[in-house]
XYZ file of C-alpha atoms in Angstrom:
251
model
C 27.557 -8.768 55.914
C 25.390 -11.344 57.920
C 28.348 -12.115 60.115
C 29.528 -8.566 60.415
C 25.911 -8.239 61.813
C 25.763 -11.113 64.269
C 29.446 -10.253 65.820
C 28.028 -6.747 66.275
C 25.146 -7.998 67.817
C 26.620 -10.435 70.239
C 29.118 -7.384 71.396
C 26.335 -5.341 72.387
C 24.013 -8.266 74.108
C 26.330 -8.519 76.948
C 25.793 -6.985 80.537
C 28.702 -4.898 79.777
C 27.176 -2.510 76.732
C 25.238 0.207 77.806
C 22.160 -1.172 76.487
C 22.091 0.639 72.918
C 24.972 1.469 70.375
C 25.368 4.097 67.986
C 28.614 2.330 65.998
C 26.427 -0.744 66.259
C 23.571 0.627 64.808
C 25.473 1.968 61.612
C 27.317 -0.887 61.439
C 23.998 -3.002 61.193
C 22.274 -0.637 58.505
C 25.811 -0.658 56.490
C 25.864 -4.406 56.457
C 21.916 -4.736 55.334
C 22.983 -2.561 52.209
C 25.932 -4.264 51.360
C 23.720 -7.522 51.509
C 21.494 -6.062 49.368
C 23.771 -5.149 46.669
C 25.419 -8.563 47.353
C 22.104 -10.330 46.934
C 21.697 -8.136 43.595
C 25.036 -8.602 42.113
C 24.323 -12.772 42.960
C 21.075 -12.254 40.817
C 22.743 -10.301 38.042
C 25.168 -13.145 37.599
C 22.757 -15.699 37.695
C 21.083 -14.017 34.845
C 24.086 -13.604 32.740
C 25.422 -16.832 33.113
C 21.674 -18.780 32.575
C 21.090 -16.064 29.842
C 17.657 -17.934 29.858
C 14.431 -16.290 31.853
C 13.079 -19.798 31.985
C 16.201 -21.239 33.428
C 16.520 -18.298 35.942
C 12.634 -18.728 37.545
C 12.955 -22.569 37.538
C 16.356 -22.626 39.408
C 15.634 -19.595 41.354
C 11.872 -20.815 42.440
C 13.664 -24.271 43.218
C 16.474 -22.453 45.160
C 13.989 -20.550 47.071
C 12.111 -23.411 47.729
C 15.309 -25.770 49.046
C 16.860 -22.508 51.149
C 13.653 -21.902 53.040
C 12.672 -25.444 53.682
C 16.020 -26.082 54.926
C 15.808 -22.718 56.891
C 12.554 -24.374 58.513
C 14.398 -27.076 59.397
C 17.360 -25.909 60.564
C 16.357 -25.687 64.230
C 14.678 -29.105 64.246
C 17.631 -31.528 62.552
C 20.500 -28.957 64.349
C 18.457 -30.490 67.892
C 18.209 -33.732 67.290
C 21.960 -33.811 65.910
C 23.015 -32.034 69.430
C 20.838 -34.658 71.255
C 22.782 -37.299 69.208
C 26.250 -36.143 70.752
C 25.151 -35.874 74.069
C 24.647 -31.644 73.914
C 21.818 -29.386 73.482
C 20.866 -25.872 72.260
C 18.338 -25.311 75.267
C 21.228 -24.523 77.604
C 22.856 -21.288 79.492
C 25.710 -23.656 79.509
C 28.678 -21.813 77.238
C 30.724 -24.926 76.349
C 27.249 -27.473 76.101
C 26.076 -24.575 73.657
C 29.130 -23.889 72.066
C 29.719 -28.127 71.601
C 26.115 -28.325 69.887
C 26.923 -25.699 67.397
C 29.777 -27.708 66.458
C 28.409 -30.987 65.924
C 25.430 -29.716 63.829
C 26.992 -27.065 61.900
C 30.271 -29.133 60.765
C 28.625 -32.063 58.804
C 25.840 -30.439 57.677
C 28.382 -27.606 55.910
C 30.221 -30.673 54.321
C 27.086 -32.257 53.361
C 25.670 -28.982 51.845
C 29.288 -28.437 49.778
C 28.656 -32.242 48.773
C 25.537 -31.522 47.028
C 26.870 -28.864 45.702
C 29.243 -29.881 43.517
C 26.796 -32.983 42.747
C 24.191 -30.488 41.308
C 27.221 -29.478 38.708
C 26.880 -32.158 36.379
C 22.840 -31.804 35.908
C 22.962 -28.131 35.321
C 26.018 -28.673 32.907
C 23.677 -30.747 31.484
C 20.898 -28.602 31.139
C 22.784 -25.461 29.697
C 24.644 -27.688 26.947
C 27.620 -27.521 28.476
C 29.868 -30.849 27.675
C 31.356 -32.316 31.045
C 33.218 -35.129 28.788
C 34.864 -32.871 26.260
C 38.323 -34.870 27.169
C 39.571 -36.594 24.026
C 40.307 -40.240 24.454
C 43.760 -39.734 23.069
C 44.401 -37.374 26.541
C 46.234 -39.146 29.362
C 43.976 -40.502 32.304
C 46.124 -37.665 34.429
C 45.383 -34.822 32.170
C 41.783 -35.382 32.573
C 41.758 -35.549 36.369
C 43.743 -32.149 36.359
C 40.851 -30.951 34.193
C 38.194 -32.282 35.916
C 36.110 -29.668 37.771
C 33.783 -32.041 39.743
C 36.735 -34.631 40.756
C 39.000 -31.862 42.061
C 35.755 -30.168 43.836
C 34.796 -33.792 45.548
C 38.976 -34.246 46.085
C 39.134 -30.978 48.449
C 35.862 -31.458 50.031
C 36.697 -34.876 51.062
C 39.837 -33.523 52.340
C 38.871 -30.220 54.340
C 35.847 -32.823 55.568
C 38.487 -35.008 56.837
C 40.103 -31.819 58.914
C 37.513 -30.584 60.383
C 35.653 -33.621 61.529
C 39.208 -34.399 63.127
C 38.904 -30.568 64.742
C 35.179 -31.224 66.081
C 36.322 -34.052 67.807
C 39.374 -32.302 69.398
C 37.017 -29.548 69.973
C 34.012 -31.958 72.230
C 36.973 -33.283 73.651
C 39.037 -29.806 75.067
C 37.917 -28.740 78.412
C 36.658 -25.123 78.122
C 37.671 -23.149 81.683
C 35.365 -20.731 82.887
C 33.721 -19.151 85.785
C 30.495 -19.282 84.586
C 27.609 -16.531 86.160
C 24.495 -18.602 86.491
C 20.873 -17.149 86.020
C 18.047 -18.973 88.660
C 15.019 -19.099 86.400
C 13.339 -20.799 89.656
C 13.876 -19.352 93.385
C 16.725 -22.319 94.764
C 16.518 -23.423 98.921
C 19.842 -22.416 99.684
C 21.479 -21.131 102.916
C 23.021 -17.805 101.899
C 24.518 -14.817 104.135
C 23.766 -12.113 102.916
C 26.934 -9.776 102.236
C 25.484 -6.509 101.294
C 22.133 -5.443 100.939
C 22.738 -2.228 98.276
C 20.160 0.801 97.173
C 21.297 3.286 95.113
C 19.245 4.191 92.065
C 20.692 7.150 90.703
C 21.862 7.110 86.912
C 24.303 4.071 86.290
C 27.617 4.986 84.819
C 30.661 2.730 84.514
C 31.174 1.224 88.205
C 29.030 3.943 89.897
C 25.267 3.280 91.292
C 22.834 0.961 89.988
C 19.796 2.862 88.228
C 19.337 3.210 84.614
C 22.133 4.244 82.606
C 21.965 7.138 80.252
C 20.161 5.667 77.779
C 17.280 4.240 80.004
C 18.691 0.134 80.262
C 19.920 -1.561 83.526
C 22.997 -2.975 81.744
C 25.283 -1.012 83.466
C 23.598 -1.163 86.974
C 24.106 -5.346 86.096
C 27.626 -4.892 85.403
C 28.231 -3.051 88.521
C 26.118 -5.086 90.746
C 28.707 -8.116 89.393
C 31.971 -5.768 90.099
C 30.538 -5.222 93.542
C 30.122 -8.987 94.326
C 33.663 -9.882 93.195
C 35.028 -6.574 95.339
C 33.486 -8.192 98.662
C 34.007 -11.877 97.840
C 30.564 -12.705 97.202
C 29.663 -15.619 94.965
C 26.393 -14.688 94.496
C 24.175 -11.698 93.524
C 20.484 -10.388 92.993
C 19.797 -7.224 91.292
C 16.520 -5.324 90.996
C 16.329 -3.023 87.890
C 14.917 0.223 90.337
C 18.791 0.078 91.509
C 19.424 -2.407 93.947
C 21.856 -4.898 94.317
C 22.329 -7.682 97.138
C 25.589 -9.328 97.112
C 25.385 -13.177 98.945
C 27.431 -15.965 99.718
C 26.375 -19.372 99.482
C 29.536 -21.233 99.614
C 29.259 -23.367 96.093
């Protein structure tokens, strides 16, 4: 449900969406109350399989705990791992932003799976549940085929492997794009001025460059862009009162 929600978000944050979404907005309250009943069922389980109250607030105070600290910092170690390789989240930059995510987010998902499975043994431990049941009269291969924690470290060290081999492929692959960028800061540049544009009436798809329907300037945006790429402009400014001024500054 989380990701249903962010793909739904990014679809509508772009200068193409009118500004507010109707599907989007049921889609958003659908996936909040299938994450609740997800994060209910989780708890239900947890209670069944503990079958201890004492068990379930200790590990669920200490899971609280771990998941928020981690949550806190998140942005902080995700940073300084980006800064490691070279990239950064503080960018407008698609393939700098979209290289950060990658370094950060790939070993800390291995290294999350890899406590994972080390936590196994000490909560085995703690329920009374034997982890060396194997008789000494098995064969050493029987007892790797039954062993929970070896097969669990086996595939993480393997899917590890992979996709540390795709990040680097990834950094490596040369993203093409024609990227639009945003001056935060006014830029000495000697543009000509292609057309000079007011038209403020009610912005509908590739028509005038007021508000749209709904009261945004997304689709007075997205117009002022299909105007500079119908003169051969490289450049454009866009007032949200419904003008647009189309330039061209030559790089």
């Amino acid at each position: 449900p989380m990701m249903l929600r962010a793909s739904v978000q990014d679809e509508v944050a772009t200068i193409t969406s009118l500004g507010r979404s109707d599907a989007a907005l049921i889609i958003g309250v659908i996936s909040l109350f299938l994450e609740g009943v997800r994060s209910s069922a989780i708890w239900t389980a947890k209670i069944r399989i503990l079958n201890s109250r004492w068990r379930l607030l200790s590990y669920g105070s200490l899971l609280q705990f771990a998941s928020h600290f981690c949550a806190f910092l998140s942005p902080i170690l995700c940073e300084w791992i980006a800064r490691r390789h070279a990239t950064t989240f503080s960018t407008r930059n698609q393939k700098e932003l979209a290289d950060a995510v990658i370094v950060s987010a790939v070993p800390l998902g291995i290294l999350q799976f890899i406590f994972q499975v080390a936590s196994c043994p000490f909560i085995y431990k703690d329920m009374g549940i034997s982890i060396g049941a194997e008789r000494s009269t098995r064969s050493l291969l029987r007892k790797l085929k039954r062993s929970t924690s070896l097969f669990a470290f086996g595939t993480a060290m393997i899917v590890g492997v992979v996709l540390w081999y795709r990040m680097e492929a990834f950094l490596g692959f040369h993203m093409p794009m024609a990227r639009i960028a945003r001056c935060v800061t006014p830029v000495a540049a000697q543009c000509d001025v292609i057309v000079d544009e007011v038209d403020p009436r009610e912005a509908t798809d590739g028509w005038h460059y007021g508000p749209n329907r709904f009261g945004q300037n997304t689709t007075g945006l997205k117009n002022c862009h299909f105007r500079m790429n119908a003169v051969g402009g490289d450049t454009f400014v866009f007032w949200g009162y419904g003008r647009c001024q189309v330039q061209s500054c030559g790089n």
